[in-house]
Coordinates of C-alpha atoms (C1' of nucleotides) in Angstrom, one line a residue:
Chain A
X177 CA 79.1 24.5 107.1
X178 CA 75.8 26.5 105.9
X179 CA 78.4 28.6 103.8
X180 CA 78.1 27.7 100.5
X181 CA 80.6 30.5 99.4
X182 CA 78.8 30.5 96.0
X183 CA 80.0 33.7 95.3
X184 CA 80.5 33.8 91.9
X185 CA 82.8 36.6 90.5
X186 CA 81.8 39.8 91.3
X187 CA 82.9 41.3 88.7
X188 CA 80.3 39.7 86.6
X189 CA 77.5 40.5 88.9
X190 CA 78.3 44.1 88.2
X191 CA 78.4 43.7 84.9
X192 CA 74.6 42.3 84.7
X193 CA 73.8 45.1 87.3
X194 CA 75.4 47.6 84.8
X195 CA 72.9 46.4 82.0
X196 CA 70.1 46.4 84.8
X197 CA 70.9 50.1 85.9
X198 CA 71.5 51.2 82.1
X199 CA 67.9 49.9 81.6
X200 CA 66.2 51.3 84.2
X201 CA 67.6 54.7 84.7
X202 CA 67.0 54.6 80.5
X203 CA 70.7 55.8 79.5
X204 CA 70.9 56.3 75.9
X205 CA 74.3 55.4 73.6
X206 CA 76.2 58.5 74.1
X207 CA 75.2 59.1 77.5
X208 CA 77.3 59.7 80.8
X209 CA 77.0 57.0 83.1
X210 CA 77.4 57.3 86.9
X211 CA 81.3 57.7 88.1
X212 CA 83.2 54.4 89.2
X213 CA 82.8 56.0 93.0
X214 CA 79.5 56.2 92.7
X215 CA 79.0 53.4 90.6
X216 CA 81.0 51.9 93.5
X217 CA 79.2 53.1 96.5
X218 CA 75.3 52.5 95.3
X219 CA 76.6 48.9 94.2
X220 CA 78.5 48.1 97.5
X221 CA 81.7 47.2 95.8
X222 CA 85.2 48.2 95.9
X223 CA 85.9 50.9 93.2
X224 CA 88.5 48.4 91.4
X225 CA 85.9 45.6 90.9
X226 CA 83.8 48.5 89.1
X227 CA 86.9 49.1 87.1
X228 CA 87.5 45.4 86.1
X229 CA 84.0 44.8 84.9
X230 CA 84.4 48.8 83.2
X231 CA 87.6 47.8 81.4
X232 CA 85.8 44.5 80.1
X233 CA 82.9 46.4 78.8
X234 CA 85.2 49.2 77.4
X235 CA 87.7 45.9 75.7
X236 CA 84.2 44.9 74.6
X237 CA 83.8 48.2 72.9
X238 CA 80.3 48.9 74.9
X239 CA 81.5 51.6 76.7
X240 CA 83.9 54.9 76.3
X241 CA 85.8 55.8 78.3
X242 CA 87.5 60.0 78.6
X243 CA 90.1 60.7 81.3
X244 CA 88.6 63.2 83.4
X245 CA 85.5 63.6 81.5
X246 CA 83.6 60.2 82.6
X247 CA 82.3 56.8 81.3
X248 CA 79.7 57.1 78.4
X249 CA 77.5 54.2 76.4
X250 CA 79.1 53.5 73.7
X251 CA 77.6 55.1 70.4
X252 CA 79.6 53.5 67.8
X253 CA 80.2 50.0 67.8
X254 CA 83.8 49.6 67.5
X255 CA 85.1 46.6 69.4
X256 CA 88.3 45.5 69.8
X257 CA 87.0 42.3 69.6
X258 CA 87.9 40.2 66.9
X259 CA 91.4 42.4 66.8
X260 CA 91.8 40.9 70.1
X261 CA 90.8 37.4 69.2
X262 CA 92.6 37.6 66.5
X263 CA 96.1 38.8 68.6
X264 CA 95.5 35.6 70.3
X265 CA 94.4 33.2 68.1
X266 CA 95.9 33.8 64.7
X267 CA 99.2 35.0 64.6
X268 CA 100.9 33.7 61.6
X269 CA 100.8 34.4 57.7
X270 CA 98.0 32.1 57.3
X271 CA 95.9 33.7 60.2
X272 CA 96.1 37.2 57.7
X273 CA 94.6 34.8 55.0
X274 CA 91.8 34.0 57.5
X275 CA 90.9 37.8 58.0
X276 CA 90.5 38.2 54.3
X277 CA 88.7 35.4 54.0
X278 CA 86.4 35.7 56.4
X279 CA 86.1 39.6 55.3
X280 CA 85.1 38.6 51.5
X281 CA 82.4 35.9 53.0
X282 CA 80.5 38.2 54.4
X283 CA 80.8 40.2 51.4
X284 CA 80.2 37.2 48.9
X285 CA 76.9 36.9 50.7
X286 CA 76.2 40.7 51.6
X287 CA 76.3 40.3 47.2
X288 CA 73.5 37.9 47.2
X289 CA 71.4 39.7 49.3
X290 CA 71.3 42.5 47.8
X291 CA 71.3 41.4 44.0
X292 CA 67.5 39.5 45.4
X293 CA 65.9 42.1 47.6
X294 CA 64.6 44.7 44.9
X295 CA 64.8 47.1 47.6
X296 CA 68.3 47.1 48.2
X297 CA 69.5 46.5 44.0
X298 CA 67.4 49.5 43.5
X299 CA 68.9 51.8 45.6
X300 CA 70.4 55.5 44.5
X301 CA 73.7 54.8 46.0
X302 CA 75.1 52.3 43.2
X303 CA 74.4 54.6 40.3
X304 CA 76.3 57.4 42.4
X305 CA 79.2 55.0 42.7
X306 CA 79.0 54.5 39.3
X307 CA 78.9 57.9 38.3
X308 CA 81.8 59.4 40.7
X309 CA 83.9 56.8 39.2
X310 CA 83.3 57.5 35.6
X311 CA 83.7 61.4 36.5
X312 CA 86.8 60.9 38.9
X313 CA 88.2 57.8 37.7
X314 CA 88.5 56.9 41.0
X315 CA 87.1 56.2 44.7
X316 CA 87.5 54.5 47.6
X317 CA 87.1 51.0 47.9
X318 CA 86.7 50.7 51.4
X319 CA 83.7 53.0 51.1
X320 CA 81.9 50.7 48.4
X321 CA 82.8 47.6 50.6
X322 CA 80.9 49.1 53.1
X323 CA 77.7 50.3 51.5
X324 CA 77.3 46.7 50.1
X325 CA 77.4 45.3 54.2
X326 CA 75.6 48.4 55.1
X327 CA 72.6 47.6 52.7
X328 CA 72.4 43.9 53.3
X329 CA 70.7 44.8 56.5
X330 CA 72.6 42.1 59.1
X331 CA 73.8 44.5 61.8
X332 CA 75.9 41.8 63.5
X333 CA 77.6 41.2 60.2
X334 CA 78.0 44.4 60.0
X335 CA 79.7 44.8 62.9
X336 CA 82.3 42.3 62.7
X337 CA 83.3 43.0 58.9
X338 CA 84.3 46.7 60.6
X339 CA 86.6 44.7 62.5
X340 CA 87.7 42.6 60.1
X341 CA 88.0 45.6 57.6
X342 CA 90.6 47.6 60.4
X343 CA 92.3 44.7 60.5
X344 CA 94.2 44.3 56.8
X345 CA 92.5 48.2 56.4
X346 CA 95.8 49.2 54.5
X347 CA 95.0 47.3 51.4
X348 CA 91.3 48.0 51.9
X349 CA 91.1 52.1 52.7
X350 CA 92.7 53.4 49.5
X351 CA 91.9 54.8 46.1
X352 CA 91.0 52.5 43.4
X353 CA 93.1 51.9 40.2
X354 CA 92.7 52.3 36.6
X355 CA 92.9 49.1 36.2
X356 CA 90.1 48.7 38.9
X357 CA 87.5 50.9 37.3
X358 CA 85.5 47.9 34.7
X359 CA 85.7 45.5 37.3
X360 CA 83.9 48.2 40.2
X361 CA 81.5 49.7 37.5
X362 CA 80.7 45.9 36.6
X363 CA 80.2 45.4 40.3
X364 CA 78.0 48.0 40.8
X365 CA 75.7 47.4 37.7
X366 CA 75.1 43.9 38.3
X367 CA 74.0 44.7 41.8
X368 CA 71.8 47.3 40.3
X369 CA 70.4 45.0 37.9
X370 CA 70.2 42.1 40.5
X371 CA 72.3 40.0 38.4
X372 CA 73.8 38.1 40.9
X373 CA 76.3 35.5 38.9
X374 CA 77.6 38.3 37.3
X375 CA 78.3 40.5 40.6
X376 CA 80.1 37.9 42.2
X377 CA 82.3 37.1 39.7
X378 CA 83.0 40.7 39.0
X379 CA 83.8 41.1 43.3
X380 CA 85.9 38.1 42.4
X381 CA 88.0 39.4 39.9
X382 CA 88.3 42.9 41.9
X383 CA 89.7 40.4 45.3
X384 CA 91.7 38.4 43.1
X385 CA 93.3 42.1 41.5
X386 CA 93.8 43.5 45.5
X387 CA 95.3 39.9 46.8
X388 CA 98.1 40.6 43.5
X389 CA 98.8 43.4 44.8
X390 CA 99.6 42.5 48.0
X391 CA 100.7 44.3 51.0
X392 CA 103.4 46.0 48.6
X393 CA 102.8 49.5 48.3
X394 CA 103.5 50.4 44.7
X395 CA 103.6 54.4 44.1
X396 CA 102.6 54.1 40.4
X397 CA 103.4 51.9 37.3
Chain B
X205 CA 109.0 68.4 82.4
X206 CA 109.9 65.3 79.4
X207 CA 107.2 64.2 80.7
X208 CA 105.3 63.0 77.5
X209 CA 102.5 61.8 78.9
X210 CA 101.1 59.8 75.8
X211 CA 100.1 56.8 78.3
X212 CA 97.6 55.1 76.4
X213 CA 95.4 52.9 78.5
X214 CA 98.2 50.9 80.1
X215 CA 95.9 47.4 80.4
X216 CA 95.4 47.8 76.6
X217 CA 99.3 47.7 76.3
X218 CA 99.0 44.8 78.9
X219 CA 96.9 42.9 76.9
X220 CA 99.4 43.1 74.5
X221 CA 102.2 42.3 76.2
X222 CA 100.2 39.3 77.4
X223 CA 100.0 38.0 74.0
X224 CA 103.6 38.6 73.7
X225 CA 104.8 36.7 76.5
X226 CA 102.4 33.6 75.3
X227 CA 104.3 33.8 72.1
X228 CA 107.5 34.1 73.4
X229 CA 107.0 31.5 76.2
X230 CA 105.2 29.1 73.9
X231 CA 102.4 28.9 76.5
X232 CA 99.9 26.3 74.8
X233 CA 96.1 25.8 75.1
X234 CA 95.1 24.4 78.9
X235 CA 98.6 25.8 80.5
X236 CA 99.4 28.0 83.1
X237 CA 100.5 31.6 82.8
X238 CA 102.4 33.6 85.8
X239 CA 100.9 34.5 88.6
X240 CA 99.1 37.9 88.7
X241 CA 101.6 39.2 91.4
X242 CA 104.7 37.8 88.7
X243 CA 103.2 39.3 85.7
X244 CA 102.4 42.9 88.0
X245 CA 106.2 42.6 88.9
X246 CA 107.6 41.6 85.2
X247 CA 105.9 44.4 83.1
X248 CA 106.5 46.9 85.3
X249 CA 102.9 47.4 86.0
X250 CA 100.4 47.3 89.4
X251 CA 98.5 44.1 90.0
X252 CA 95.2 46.0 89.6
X253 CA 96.2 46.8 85.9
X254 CA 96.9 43.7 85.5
X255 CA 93.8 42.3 86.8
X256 CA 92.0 44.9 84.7
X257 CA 93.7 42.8 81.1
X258 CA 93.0 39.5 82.9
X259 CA 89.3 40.1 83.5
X260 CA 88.9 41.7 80.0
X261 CA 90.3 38.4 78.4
X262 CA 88.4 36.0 80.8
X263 CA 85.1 37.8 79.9
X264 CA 86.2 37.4 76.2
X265 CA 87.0 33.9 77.2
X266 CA 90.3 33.7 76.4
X267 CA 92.1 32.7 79.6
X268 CA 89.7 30.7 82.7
X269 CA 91.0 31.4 86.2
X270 CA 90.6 28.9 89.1
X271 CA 90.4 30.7 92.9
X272 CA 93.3 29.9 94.3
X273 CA 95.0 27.8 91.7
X274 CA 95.8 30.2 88.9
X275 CA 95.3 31.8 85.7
X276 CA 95.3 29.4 82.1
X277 CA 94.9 29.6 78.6
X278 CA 91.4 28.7 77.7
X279 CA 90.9 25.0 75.8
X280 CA 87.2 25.3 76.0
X281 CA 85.0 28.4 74.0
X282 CA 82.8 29.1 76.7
X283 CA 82.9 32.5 76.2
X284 CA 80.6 34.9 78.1
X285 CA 80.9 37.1 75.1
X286 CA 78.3 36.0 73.1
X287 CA 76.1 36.3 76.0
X288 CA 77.1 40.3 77.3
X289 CA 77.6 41.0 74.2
X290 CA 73.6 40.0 73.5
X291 CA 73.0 41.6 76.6
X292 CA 74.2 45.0 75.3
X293 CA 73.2 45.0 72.0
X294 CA 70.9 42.2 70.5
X295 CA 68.1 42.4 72.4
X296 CA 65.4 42.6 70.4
X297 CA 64.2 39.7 68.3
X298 CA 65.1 41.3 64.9
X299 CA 68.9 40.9 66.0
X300 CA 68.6 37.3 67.1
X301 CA 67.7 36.9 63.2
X302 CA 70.7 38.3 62.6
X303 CA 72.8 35.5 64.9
X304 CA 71.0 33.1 63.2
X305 CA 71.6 34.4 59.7
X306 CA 75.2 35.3 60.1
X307 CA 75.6 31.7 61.8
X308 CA 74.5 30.4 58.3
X309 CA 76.5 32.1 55.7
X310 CA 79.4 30.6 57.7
X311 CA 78.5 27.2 57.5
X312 CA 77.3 27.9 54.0
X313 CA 80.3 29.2 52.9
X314 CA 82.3 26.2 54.5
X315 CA 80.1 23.9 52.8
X316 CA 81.1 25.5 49.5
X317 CA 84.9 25.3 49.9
X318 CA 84.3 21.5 51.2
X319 CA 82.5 20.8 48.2
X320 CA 85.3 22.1 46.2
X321 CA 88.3 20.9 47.8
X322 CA 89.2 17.6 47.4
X323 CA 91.0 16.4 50.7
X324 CA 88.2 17.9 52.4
X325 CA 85.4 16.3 50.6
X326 CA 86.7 12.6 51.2
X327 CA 87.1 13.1 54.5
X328 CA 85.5 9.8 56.4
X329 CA 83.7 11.7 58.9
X330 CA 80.7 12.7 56.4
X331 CA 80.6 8.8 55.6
X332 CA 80.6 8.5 59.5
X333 CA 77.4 10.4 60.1
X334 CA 75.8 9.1 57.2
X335 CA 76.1 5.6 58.8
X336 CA 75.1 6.9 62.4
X337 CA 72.6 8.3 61.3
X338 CA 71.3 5.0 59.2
X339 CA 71.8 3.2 62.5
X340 CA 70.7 5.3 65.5
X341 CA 68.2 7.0 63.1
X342 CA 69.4 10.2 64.9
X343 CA 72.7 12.7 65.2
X344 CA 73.6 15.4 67.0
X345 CA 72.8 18.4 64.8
X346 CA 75.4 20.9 65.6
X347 CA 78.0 17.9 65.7
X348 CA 77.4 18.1 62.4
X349 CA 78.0 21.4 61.6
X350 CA 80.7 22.2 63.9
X351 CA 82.7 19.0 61.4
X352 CA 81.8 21.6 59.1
X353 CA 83.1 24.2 60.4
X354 CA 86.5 22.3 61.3
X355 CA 87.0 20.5 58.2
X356 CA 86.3 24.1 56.1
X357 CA 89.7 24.9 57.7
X358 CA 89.3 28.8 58.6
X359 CA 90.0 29.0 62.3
X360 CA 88.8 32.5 62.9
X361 CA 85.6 31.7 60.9
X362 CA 85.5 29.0 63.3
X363 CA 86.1 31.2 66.4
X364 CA 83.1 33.3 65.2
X365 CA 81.2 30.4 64.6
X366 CA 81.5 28.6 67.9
X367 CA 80.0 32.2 69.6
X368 CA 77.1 32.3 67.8
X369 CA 76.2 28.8 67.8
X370 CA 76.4 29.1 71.3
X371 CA 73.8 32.0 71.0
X372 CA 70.9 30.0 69.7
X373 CA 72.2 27.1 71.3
X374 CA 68.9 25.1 72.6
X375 CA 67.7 24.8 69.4
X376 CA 71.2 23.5 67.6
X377 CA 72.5 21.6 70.1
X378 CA 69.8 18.6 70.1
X379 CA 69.2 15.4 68.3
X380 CA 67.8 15.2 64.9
X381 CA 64.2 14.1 64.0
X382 CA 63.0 11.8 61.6
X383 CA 62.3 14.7 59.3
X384 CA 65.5 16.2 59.3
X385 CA 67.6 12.2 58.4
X386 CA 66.8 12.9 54.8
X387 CA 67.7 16.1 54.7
X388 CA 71.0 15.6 56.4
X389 CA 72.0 12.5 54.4
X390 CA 71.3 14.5 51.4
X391 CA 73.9 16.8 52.6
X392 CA 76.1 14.6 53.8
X393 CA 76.3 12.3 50.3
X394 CA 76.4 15.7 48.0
X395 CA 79.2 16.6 50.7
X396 CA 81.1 13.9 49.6
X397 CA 80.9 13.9 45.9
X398 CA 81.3 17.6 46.0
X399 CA 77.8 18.3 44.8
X400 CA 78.2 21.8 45.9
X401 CA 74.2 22.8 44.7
X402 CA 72.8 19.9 46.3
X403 CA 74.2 20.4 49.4
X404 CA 73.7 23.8 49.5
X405 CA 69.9 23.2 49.0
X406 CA 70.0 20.1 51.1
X407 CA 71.6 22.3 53.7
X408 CA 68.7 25.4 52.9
X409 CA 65.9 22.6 53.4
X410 CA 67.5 21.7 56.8
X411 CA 67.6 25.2 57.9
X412 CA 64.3 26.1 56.7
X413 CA 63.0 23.3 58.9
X414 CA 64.6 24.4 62.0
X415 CA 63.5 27.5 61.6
X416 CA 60.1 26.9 61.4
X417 CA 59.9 24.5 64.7
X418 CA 61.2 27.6 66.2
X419 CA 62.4 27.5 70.0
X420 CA 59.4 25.7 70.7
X421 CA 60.0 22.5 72.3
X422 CA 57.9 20.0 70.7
X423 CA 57.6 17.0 72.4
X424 CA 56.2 14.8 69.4
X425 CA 53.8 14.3 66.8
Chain C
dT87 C1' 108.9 2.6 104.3
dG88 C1' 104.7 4.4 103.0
dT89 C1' 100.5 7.2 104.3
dT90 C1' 98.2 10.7 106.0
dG91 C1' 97.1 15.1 107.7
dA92 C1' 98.1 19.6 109.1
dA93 C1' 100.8 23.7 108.3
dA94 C1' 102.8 26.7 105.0
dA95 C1' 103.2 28.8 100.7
dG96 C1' 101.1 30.3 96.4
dT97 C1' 97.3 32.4 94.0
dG98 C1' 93.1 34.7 92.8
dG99 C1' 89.3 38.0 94.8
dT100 C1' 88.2 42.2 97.0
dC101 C1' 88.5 46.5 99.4
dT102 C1' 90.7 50.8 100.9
dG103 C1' 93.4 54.8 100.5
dA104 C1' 96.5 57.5 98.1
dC105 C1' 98.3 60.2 94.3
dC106 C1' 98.4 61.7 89.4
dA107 C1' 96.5 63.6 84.8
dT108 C1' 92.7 65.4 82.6
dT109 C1' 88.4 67.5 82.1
dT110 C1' 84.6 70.1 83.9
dT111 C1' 82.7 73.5 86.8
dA112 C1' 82.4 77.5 89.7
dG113 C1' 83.8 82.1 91.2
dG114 C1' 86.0 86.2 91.1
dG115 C1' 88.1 90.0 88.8
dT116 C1' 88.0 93.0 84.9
Chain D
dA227 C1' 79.1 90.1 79.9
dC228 C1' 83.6 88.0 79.4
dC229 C1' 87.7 85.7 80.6
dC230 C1' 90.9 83.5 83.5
dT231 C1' 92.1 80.8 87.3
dA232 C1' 91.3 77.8 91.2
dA233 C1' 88.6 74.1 92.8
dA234 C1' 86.0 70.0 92.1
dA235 C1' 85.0 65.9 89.6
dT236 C1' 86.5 61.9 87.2
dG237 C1' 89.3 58.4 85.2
dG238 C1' 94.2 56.0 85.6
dT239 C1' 97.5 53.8 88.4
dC240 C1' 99.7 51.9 92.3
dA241 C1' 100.6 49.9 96.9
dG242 C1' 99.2 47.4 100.7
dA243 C1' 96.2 44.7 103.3
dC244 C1' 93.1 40.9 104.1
dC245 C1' 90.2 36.9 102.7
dA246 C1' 89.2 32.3 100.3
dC247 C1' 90.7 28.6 98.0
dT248 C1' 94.3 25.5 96.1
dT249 C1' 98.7 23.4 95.9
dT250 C1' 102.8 22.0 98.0
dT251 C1' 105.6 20.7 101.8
dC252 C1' 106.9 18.0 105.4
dA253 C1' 106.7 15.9 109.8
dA254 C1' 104.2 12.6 112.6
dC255 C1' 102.3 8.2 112.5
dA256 C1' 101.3 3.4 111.3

DNA sequence: TGTTGAAAAGTGGTCTGACCATTTTAGGGT
DNA sequence: ACCCTAAAATGGTCAGACCACTTTTCAACA
């Protein structure tokens, strides 16, 4: 038989062709792309094999999806991604400890980055850290997690510690403590200064103090 | 009407309910799960939405599906993630830096917690390549690190790894030179006796070399 | 009895049409 | 010019049909 019946999943076809008609017709992040009918039509396919390789992309956190309003590029990279590897591969207590882990790698060496690029040590944002904690005596620690992966410049780094930093976010997006405050402000100065010995052992401290803690929510002392 | 109408996406609750019924079921690595007409009937849900959770997980390559025969759990990472997700979003060559870089401070960071971890440093596979490589004068290099990955014991570190390995694959998955067998026993013996600086800058050499025959395929001298 | 081969059943792959819920647009009335 | 409502557009879901491929079943044959 001259059939050869290659056909390999359509589904994936229209996912390249997706790319391929994103490219060409130029569609910026943000922007509407056609309707699944007429995404349907000019490809030749069934609306529900446009859906399949639209749900992927949207699983993938590519796309956006609003009921009734359309299907847009994606702006903001949020992907379910490593939440949904994670839902499937790690499941137990010691898959948690994984997410932390992996979390305060890329942070260990978001550290190092910074403390020997002169650019990045020298920049404004530190000092203001600094400053808003010794005024407030407090700030967010989430937010200071994410300037340091912010400023080590590795987008793709960046991008999975967001998902790694959603995942165990309750222990992560919350005021800082009293007892917090030396081991930030030491943080924070040794990255200034480039010091790096000294910054990771003050981020190490500051882990060790949030793993103590726990996933127990303590109202106050 | 009590209506409600919350619905949110119903193949996102499907890819949870997925997970749930490999849990509960104790469906392992390689196995089969229900059919797509079973699982449609069983949650309640129309085959099309649960095609729509099926096709998200395969492109994430977490289950493989075989025409005709059904749908599994997926033993080996061949994920097209990696590759749509390059597709999307690393396209430039700035961002395949940033595979490369973010495929390093994971092995680096596994070669630290080796070094400092007995059970792990004594391992016999390190003592295995080190011999292989006296022998056959050459190794696979990312057998190598891929042991390294394993032994350092974080599977979702691991996970990650695996995808962006696969990334910048052609030039990882090949033989080593003669240049490199120095190198790499250096490693491999400061491995074992937990020299955590030597391997580190055994390891950094390694890379740096790599990294400067580029993807260009060199024949020989 | 054991083998083989074709039919039947099971399963994924795709398309079509229908209906609902939500958002956007268009038109008409004031 | 403004506002409100009806219509259109769009995504969300379901049901049924048919195809292609794989696995199973079972009867005919050696």
């Amino acid at each position: 038989m001259a059939k050869e019946t290659i056909q390999k999943k359509v589904f994936l076809e229209i996912v390249q062709q997706l790319r391929q008609l994103i490219q060409t017709e130029k569609i910026q992040a943000g922007e509407k792309l056609p309707s699944e009918r007429v995404l349907s039509e000019r490809l030749g396919v069934g609306r529900s094999s446009v859906r399949e390789a639209l749900r992927s992309l949207e699983l993938l956190g590519l796309i956006e999806t609003r009921h009734g309003g359309g299907t847009f590029l994606a702006t903001t990279h949020k992907h379910q991604l490593v939440e949904v590897l994670s839902m499937f591969i790690l499941e137990d207590e010691r898959s948690k400890k994984d997410v932390a882990q992996t979390r305060q790698i890329h942070e260990k060496e978001a550290i190092r980055i910074i403390c020997s690029t002169k650019e990045m040590r020298t920049s404004p944002v530190w000092e203001s850290f600094f400053v808003k904690l010794e005024i407030e005596g407090t700030v967010n620690c989430r937010d200071i997690l994410r300037e340091i992966m912010i400023t080590s410049g590795n987008r793709l780094a960046l991008k999975i510690w967001f998902q790694l930093a959603a995942y165990d976010g309750d222990r992560l997006n919350r005021q800082s403590t009293e007892d917090e405050k030396i081991m930030i402000q030491t943080l924070l100065k040794s990255l200034e200064l480039g010091y790096q010995q000294e910054a990771l052992k003050a981020y190490g401290q500051w882990m060790k103090h949030l793993d103590n803690q726990g996933g127990v929510k303590r109202g106050n002392t």
